[in-house]
Coordinates of C-alpha atoms in Angstrom, one line a residue:
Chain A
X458 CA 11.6 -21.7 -22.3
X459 CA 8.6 -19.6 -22.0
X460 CA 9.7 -15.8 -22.8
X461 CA 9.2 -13.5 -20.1
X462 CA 9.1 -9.3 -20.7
X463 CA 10.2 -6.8 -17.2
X464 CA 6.8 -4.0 -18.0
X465 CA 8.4 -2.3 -14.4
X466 CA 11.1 -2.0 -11.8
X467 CA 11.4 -0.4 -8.3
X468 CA 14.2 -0.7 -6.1
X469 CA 12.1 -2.0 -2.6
X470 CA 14.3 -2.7 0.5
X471 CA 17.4 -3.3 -0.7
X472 CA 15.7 -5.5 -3.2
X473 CA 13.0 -5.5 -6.4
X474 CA 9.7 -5.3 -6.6
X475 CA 9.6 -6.0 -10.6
X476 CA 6.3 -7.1 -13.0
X477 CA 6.7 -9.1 -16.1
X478 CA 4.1 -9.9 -19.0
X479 CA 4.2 -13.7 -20.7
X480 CA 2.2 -15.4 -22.6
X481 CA 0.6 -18.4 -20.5
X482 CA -0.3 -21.8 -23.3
X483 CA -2.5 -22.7 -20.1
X484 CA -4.8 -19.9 -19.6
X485 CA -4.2 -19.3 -23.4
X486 CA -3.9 -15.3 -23.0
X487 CA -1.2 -12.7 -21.9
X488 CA -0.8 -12.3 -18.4
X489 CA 0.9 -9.9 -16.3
X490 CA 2.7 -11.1 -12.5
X491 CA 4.7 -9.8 -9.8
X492 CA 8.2 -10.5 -7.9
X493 CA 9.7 -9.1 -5.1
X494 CA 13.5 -10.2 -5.3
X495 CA 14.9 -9.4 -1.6
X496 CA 18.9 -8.4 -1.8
X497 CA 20.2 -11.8 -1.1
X498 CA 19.7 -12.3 -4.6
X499 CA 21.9 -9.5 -5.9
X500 CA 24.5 -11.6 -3.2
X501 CA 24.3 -14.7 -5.3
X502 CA 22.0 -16.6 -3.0
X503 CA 19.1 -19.0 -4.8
X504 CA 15.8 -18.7 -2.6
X505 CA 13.0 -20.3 -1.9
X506 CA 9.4 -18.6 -3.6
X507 CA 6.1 -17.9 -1.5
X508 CA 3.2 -17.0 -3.9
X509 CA 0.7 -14.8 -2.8
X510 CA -2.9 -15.5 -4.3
X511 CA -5.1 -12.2 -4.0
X512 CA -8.8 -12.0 -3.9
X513 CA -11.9 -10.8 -5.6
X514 CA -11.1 -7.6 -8.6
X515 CA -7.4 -7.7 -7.0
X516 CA -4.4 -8.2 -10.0
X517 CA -0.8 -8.6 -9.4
X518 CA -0.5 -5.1 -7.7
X519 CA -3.1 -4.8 -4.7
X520 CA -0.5 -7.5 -2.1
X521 CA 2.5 -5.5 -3.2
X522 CA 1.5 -1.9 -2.7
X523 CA -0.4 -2.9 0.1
X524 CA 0.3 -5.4 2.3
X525 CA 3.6 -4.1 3.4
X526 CA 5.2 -7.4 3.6
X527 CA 8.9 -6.6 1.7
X528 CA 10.1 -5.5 4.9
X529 CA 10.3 -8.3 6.3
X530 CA 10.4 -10.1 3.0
X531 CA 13.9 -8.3 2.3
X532 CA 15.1 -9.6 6.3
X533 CA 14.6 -13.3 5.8
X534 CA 15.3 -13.7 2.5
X535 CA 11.7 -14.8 0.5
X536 CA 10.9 -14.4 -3.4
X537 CA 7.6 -13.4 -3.3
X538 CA 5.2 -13.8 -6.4
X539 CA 2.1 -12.2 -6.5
X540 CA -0.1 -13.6 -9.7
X541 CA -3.1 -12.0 -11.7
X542 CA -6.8 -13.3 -10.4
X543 CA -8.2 -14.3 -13.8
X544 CA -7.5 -14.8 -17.4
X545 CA -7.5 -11.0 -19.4
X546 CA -7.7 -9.6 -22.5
X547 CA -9.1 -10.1 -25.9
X548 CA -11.2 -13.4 -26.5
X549 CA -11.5 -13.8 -22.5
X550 CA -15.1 -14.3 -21.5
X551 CA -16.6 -11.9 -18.6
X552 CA -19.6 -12.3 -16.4
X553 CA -22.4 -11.2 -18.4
X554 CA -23.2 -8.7 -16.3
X555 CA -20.1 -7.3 -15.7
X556 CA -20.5 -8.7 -11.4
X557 CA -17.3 -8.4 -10.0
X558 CA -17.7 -11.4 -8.3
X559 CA -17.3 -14.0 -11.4
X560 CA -15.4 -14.2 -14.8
X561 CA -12.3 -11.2 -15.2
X562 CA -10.4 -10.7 -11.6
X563 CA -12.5 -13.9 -10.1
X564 CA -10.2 -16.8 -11.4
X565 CA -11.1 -18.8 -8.2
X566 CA -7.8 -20.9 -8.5
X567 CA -10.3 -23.8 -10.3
X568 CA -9.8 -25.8 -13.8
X569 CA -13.0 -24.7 -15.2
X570 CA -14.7 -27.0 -17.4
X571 CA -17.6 -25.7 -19.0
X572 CA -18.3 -23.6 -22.1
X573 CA -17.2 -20.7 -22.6
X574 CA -15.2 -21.0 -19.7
X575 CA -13.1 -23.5 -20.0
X576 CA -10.8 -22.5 -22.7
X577 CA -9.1 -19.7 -20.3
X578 CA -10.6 -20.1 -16.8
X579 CA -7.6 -22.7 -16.1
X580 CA -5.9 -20.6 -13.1
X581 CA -5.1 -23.7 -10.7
X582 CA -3.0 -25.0 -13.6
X583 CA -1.4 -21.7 -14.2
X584 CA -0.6 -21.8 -10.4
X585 CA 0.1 -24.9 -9.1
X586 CA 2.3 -25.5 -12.2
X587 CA 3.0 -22.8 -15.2
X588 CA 4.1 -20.1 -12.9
X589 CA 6.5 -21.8 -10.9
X590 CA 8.3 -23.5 -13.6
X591 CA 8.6 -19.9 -15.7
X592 CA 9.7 -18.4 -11.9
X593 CA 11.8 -21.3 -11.8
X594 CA 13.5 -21.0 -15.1
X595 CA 13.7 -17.1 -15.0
X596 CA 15.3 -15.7 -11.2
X597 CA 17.3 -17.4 -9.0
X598 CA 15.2 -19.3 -6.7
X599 CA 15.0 -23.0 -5.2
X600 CA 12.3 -25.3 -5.9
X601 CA 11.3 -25.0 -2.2
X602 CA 7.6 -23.1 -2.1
X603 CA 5.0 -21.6 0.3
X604 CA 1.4 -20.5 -0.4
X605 CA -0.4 -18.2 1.4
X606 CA -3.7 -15.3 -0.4
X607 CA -6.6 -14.0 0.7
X608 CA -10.6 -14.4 0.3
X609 CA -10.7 -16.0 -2.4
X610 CA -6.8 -16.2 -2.4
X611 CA -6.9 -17.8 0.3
X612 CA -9.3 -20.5 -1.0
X613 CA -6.7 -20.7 -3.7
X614 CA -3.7 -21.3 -1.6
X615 CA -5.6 -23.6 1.0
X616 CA -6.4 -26.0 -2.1
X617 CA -3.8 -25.4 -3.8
X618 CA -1.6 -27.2 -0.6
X619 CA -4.0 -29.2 0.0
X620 CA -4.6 -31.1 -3.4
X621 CA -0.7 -31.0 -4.0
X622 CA 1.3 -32.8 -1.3
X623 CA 4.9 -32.7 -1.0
X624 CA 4.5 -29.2 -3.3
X625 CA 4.4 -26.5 -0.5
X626 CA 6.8 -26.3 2.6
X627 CA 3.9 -24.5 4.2
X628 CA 0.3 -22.5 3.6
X629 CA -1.4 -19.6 5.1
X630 CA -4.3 -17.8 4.8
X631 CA -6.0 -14.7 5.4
X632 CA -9.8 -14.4 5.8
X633 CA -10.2 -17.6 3.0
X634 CA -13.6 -18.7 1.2
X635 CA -13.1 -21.8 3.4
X636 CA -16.4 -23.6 2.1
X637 CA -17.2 -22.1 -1.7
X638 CA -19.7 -24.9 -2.0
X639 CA -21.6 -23.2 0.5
X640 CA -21.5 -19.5 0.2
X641 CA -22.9 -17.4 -2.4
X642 CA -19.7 -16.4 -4.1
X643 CA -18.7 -19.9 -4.4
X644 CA -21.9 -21.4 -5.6
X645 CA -21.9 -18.7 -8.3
X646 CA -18.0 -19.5 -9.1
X647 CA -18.5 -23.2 -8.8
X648 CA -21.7 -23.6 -10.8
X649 CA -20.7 -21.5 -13.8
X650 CA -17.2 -22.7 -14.0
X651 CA -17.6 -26.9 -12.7
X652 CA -21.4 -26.9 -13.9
X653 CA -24.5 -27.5 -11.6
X654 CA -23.3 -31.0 -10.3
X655 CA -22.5 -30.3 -6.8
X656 CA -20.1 -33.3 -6.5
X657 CA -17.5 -31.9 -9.3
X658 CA -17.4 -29.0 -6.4
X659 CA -15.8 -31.1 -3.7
X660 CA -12.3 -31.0 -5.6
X661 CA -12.7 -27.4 -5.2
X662 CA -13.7 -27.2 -1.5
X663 CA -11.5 -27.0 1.3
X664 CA -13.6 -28.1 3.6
X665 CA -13.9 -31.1 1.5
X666 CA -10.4 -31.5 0.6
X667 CA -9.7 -32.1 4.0
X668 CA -11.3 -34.8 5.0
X669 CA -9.4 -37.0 2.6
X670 CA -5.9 -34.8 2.7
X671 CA -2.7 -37.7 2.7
X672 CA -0.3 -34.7 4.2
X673 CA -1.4 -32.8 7.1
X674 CA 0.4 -29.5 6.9
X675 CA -0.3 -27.1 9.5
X676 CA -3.0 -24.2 8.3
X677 CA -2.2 -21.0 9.6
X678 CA -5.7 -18.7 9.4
X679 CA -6.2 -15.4 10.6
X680 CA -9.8 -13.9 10.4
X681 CA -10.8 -10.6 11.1
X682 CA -14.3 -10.3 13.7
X683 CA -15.9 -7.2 11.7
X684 CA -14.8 -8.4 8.2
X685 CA -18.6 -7.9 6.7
X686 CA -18.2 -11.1 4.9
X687 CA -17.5 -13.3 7.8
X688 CA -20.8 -15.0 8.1
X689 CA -22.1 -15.3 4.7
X690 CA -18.8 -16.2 2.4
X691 CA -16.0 -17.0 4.2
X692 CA -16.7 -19.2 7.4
X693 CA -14.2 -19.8 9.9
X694 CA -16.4 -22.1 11.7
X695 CA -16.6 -24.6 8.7
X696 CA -13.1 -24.7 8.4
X697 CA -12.5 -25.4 12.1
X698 CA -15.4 -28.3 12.0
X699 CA -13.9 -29.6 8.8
X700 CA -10.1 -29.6 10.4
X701 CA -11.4 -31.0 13.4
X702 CA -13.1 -33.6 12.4
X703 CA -10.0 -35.5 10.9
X704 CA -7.5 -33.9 13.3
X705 CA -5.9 -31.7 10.6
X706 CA -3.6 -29.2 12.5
X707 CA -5.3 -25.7 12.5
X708 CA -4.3 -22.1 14.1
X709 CA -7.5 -19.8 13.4
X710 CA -6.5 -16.6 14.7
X711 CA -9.9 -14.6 15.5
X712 CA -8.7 -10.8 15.3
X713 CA -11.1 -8.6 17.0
X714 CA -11.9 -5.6 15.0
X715 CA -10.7 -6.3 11.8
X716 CA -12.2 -5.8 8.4
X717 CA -11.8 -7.7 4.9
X718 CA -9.3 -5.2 4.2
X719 CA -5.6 -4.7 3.2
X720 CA -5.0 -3.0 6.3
X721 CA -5.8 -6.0 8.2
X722 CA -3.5 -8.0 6.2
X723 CA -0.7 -5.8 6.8
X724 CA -1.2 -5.9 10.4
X725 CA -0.4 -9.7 10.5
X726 CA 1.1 -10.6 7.0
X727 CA 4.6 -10.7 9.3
X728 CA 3.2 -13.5 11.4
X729 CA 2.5 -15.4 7.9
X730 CA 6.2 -14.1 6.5
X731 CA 7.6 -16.3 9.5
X732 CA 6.0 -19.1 9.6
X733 CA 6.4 -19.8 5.7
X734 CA 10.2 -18.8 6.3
X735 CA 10.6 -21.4 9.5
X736 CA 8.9 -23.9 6.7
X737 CA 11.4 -22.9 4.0
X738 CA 14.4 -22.8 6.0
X739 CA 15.2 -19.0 5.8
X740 CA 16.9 -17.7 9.1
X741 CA 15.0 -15.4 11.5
Chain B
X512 CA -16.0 23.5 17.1
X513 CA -16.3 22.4 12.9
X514 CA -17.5 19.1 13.0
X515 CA -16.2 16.4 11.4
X516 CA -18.0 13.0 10.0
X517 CA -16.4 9.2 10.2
X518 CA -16.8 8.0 6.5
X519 CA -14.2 4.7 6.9
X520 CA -12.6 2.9 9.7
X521 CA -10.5 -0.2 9.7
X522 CA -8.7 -1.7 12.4
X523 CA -4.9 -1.6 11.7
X524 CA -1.7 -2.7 14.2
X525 CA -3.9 -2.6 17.0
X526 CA -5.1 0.9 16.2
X527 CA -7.1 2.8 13.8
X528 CA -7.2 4.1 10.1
X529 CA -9.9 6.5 10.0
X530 CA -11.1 8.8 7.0
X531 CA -13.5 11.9 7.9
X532 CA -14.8 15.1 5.9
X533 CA -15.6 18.2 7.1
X534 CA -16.4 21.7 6.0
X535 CA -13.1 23.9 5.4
X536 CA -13.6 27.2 6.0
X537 CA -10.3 28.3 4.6
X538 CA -10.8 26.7 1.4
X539 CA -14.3 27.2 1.1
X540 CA -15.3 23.0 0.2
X541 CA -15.8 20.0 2.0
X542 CA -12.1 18.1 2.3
X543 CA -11.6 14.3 3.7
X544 CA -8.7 13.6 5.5
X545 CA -7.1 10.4 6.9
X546 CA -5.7 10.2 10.6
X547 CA -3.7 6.6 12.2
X548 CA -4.7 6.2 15.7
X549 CA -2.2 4.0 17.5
X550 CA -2.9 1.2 20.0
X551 CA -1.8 3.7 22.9
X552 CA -4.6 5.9 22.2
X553 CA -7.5 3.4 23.3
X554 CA -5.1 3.3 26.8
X555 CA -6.0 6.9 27.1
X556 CA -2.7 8.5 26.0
X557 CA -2.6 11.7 24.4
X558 CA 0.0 11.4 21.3
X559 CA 2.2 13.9 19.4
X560 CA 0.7 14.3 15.9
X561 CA 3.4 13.7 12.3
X562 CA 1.6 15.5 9.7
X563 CA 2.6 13.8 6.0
X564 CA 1.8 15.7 3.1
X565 CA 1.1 13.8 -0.1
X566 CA 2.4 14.8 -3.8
X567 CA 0.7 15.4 -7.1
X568 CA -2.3 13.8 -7.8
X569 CA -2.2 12.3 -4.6
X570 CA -5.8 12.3 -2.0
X571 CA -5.6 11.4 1.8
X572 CA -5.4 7.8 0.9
X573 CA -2.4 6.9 -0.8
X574 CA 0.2 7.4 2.1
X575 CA -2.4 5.3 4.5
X576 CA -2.3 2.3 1.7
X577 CA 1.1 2.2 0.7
X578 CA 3.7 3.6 3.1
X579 CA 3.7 0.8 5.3
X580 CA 4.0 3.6 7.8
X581 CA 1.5 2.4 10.4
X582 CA 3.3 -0.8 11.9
X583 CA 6.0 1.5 13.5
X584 CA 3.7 4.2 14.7
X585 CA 2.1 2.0 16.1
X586 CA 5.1 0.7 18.0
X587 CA 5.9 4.6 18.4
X588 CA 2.7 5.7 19.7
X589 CA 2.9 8.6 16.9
X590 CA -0.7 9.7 15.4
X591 CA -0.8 10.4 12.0
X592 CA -2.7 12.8 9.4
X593 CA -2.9 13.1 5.8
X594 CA -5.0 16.0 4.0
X595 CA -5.9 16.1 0.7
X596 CA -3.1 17.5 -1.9
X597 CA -5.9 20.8 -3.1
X598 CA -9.0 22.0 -2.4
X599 CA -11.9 19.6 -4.3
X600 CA -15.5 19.7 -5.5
X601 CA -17.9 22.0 -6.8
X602 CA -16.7 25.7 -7.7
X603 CA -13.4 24.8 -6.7
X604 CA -11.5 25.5 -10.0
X605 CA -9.0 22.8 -12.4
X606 CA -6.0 23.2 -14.6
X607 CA -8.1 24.2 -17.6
X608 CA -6.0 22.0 -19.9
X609 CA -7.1 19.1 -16.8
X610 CA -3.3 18.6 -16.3
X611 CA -2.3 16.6 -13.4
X612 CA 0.6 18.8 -12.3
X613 CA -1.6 22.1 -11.2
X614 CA -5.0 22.6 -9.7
X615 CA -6.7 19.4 -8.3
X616 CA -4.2 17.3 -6.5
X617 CA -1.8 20.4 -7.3
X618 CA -2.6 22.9 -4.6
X619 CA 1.4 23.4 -3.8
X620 CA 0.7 24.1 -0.2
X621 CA 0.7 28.3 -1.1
X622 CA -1.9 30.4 -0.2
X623 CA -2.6 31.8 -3.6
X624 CA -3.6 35.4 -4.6
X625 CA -4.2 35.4 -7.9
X626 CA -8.2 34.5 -9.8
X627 CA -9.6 32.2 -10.1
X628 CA -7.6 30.5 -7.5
X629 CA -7.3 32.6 -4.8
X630 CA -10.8 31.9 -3.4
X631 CA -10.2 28.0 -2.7
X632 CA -6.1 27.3 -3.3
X633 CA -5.3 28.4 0.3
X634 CA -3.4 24.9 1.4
X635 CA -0.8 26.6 3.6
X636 CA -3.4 27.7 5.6
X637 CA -5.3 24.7 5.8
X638 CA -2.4 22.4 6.6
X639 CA -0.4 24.7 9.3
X640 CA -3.5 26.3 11.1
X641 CA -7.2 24.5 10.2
X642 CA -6.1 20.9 10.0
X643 CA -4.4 21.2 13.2
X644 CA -6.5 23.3 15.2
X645 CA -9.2 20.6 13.8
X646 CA -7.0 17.7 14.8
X647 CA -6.2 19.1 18.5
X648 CA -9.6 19.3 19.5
X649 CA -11.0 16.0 17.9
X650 CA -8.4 13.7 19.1
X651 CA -6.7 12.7 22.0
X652 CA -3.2 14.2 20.6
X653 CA -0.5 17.0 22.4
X654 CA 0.2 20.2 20.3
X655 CA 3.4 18.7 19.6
X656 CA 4.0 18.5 16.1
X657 CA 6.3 17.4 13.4
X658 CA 6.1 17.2 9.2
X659 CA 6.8 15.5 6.5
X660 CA 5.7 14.7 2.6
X661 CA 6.6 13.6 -0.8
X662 CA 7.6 15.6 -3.7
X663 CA 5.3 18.4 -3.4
X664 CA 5.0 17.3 -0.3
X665 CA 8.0 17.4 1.0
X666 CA 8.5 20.8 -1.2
X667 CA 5.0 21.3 1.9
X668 CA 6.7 20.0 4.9
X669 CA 10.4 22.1 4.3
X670 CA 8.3 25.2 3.5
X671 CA 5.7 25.0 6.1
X672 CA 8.4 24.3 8.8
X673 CA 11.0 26.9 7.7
X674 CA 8.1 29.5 7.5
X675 CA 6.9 28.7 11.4
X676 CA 9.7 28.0 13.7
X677 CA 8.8 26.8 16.9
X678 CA 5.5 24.8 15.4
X679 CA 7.1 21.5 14.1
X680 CA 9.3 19.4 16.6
X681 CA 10.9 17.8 13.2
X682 CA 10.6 18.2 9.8
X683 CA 11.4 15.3 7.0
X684 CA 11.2 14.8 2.9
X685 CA 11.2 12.7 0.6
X686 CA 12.4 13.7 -2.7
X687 CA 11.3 17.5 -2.1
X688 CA 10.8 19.7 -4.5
X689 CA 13.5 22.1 -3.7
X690 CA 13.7 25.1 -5.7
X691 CA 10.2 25.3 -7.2
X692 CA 10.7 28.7 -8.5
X693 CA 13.5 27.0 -11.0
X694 CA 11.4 23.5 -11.5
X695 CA 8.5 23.4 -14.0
X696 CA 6.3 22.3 -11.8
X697 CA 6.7 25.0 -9.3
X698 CA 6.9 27.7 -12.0
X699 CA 3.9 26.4 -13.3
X700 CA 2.1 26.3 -9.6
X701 CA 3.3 29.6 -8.2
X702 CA 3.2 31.5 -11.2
X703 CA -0.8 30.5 -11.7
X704 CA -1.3 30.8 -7.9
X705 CA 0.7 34.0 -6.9
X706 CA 1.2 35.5 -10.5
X707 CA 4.2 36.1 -12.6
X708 CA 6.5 38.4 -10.7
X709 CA 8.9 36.0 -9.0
X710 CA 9.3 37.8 -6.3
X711 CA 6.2 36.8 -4.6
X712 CA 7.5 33.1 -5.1
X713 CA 10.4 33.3 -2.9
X714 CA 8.3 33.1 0.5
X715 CA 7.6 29.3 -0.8
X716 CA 10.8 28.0 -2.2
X717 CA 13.0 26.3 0.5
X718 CA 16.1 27.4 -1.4
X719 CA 15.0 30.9 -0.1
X720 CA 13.2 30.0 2.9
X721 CA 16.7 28.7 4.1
X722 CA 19.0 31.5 3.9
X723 CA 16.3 33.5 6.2
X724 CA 15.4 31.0 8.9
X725 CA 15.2 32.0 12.1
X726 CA 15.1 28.8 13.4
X727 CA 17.7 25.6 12.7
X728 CA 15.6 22.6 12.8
X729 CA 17.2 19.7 11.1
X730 CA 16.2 18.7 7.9
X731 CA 16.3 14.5 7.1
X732 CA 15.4 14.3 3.4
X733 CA 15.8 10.9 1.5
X734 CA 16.1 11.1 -2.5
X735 CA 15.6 8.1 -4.9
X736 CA 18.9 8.5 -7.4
X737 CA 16.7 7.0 -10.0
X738 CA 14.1 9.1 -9.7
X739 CA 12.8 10.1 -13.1
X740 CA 11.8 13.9 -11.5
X741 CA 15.8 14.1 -9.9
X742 CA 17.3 16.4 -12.1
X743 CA 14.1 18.7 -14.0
X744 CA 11.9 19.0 -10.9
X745 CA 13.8 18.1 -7.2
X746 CA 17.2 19.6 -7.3
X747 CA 18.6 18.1 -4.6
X748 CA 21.7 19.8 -5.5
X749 CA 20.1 23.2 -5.0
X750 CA 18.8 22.3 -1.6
X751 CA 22.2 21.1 -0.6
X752 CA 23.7 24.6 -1.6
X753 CA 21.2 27.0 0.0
X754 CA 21.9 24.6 3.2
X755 CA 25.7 24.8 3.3
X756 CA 25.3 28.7 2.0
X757 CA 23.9 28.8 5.8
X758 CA 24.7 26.2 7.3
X759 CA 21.5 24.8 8.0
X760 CA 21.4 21.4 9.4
X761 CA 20.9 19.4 6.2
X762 CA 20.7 15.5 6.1
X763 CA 20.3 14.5 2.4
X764 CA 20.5 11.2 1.6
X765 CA 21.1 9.6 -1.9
X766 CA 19.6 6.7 -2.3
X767 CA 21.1 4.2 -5.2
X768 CA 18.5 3.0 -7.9
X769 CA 15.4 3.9 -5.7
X770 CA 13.1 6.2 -8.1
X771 CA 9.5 8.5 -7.0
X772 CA 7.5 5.8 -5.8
X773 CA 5.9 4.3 -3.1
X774 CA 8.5 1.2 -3.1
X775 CA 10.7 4.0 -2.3
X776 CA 8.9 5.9 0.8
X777 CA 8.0 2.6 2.2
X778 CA 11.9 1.4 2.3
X779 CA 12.7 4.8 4.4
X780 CA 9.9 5.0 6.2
X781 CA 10.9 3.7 9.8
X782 CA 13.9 6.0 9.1
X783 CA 11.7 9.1 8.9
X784 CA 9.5 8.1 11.6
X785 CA 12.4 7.7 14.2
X786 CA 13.5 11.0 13.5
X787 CA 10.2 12.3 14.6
X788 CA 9.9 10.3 17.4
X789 CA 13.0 11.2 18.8
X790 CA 12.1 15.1 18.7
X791 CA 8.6 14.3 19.5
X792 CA 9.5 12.7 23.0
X793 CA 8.7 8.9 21.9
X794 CA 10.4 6.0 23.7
X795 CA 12.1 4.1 20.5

């Protein structure tokens, strides 16, 4: 079993908030992740795991100091897991122009598989299925699982659930890259990491993914109106055509007045904390 | 009127997170402060205001991000401002070592007298008169009033209350500073700011401040017991003593394996904001 080292510790709720460093064999570099353990565990009680996929420059620290969601976390009993965005350290290729928007802290939850990506960029694997079994192996959880992130996060989980049926007892999203093969930040992503042949996108798209989905699991969605991204990257109305057209089961919550920001997902991440825990089985 | 100039909003629990600057006349820079608007505002309410003073190193920002404060104010219908933790920009003067525990993000809430601090490092003045007279006639808020903080900040929100009775409805802390005239910290801070002759340093130590209160107003304070600053720099135990010595209203609480961070005010939170909705008139 892969070794895992605690870097930090802070009682939160009742419960932990606690980050470890291990070395991933899929990404093929050290990487650092975070858990918040709610105090059922200190009772004895095994529990089920949402993972929370962040967005754009965000590591394993933005979701927890931000999104206020231990709270409630702590109440029904959910593990959360909050990974890194990217590959890091020594050896692991950036944008060559430094962008924020590609390379370190822009993972975008693919397989990559050109050069020089492809040796790290490998951050669907990592989450879809070397992170769980080291959270598996290491605290005292069930093999039940949500997935829920945001911007690109939420293109993560949203693909994630949708390529993997069976895997997640629920997904969520907040503000999610819903069509990468059609907004700037995707194309960028996509093209550098899959190459410029727009069909090895589609695996990669959730627009696309959902045409031929086998499990329909409901999408939860919320989307903030004066998020300055709406239009150009993220794309509610895609999603909504895409879901639509083959009768997936869609709640897009339009929420007037809201920005890209962590304070709109704290207004709303309770919403998402209860439907996952209605999935997973957790009281309340 | 001083005006004052809108530099972030974002939509949060149905109200607002704002940020402005303006010119401070007491401290002689431009300072940004943060204020949460709650839902009840936009129904044409008028709200009391909880003033929250930040600790070392701290801006307006960090309480705003990580206190998960504003989902119960909201609920509440309690406005809430942050100032900055010292007077900033250019001519105001720094730690000349650049230490983080004096000067910038230091300014102790004193008044100071001594050069070459005594021109700018006036926070007492800016948080118990400017700020507020600011605050009253930009916003739809009541002059009723309550205080709290963080480590220096709480060290703030004990000393500015004790030394105004009548002006705060309710007064909280986290993990005060207690007896800064026997911490490092403080002895660092006041004896830089007010000079070396203790005496002057007992008009800003709540140890001392206690015994000669005039007015009773209950104190709430919450203290991690694994904070790393508990036994150098907070002194509960001191606090504690100059209360009974009184018998000032004191409730300390110790909290088991919580330490100084933001995991910690975030758990207490709702706590602390009851208590100042109670004495502020606030259904809840």
């Amino acid at each position: 079993m892969a070794a895992i080292e605690q870097i930090a510790a802070n009682r939160s709720f009742g419960g932990w908030h606690r980050r470890y460093r291990h070395t991933s064999a899929v990404l093929g570099c050290d990487m650092q992740f975070a858990v918040y353990l709610p105090p059922q565990v200190e009772q004895g009680e095994r529990l089920p795991v949402l993972y929370w996929l962040s967005g754009l420059t965000c590591t394993d620290e933005n979701f927890m100091q931000k999104a206020g969601a231990q709270r409630l976390a702590a109440e029904l009993g959910l593990v959360i897991v909050a990974p890194d965005t990217s590959p890091r350290g020594a050896g692991v290729p950036d944008d060559p122009d430094g962008a924020w928007d590609f390379g370190l802290g822009a993972g975008f939850y693919v397989n990559a598989t050109q050069q020089p990506w492809a040796a790290h960029y490998r951050m669907y694997d990592y989450v879809v299925s070397e992170l769980p079994a080291l959270v598996e192996a290491n605290f005292p959880v069930t093999a039940q699982r949500s997935i829920s992130g945001h911007s690109m996060g939420g293109h993560g989980a949203l693909v994630c659930a949708l390529k993997n049926p069976g895997r997640y007892q629920s997904v969520s999203a907040f503000a999610p890259i819903s069509n990468p093969s059609n907004c700037p930040w995707g194309q960028k992503a996509l093209g550098n990491y899959l190459g410029p042949e727009r069909d090895s996108w589609k695996a990669w798209d959730t627009c696309e993914l959902l045409a031929q989905a086998s499990e329909r699991l409901p999408l939860l969605v919320d989307q903030g109106e004066d998020d300055s991204f709406l239009a150009e990257q993220l794309q509610p109305e895609a999603l909504q055509a895409a879901a639509e057209r083959v009768g997936h089961p869609l709640t897009l919550r339009r929420q007037p007045g809201y920005d890209h920001s962590y304070y709109f997902i704290a207004s709303f991440i309770d919403d998402h904390l209860r439907h996952h825990a209605r999935a997973l089985g957790r009281p309340g």
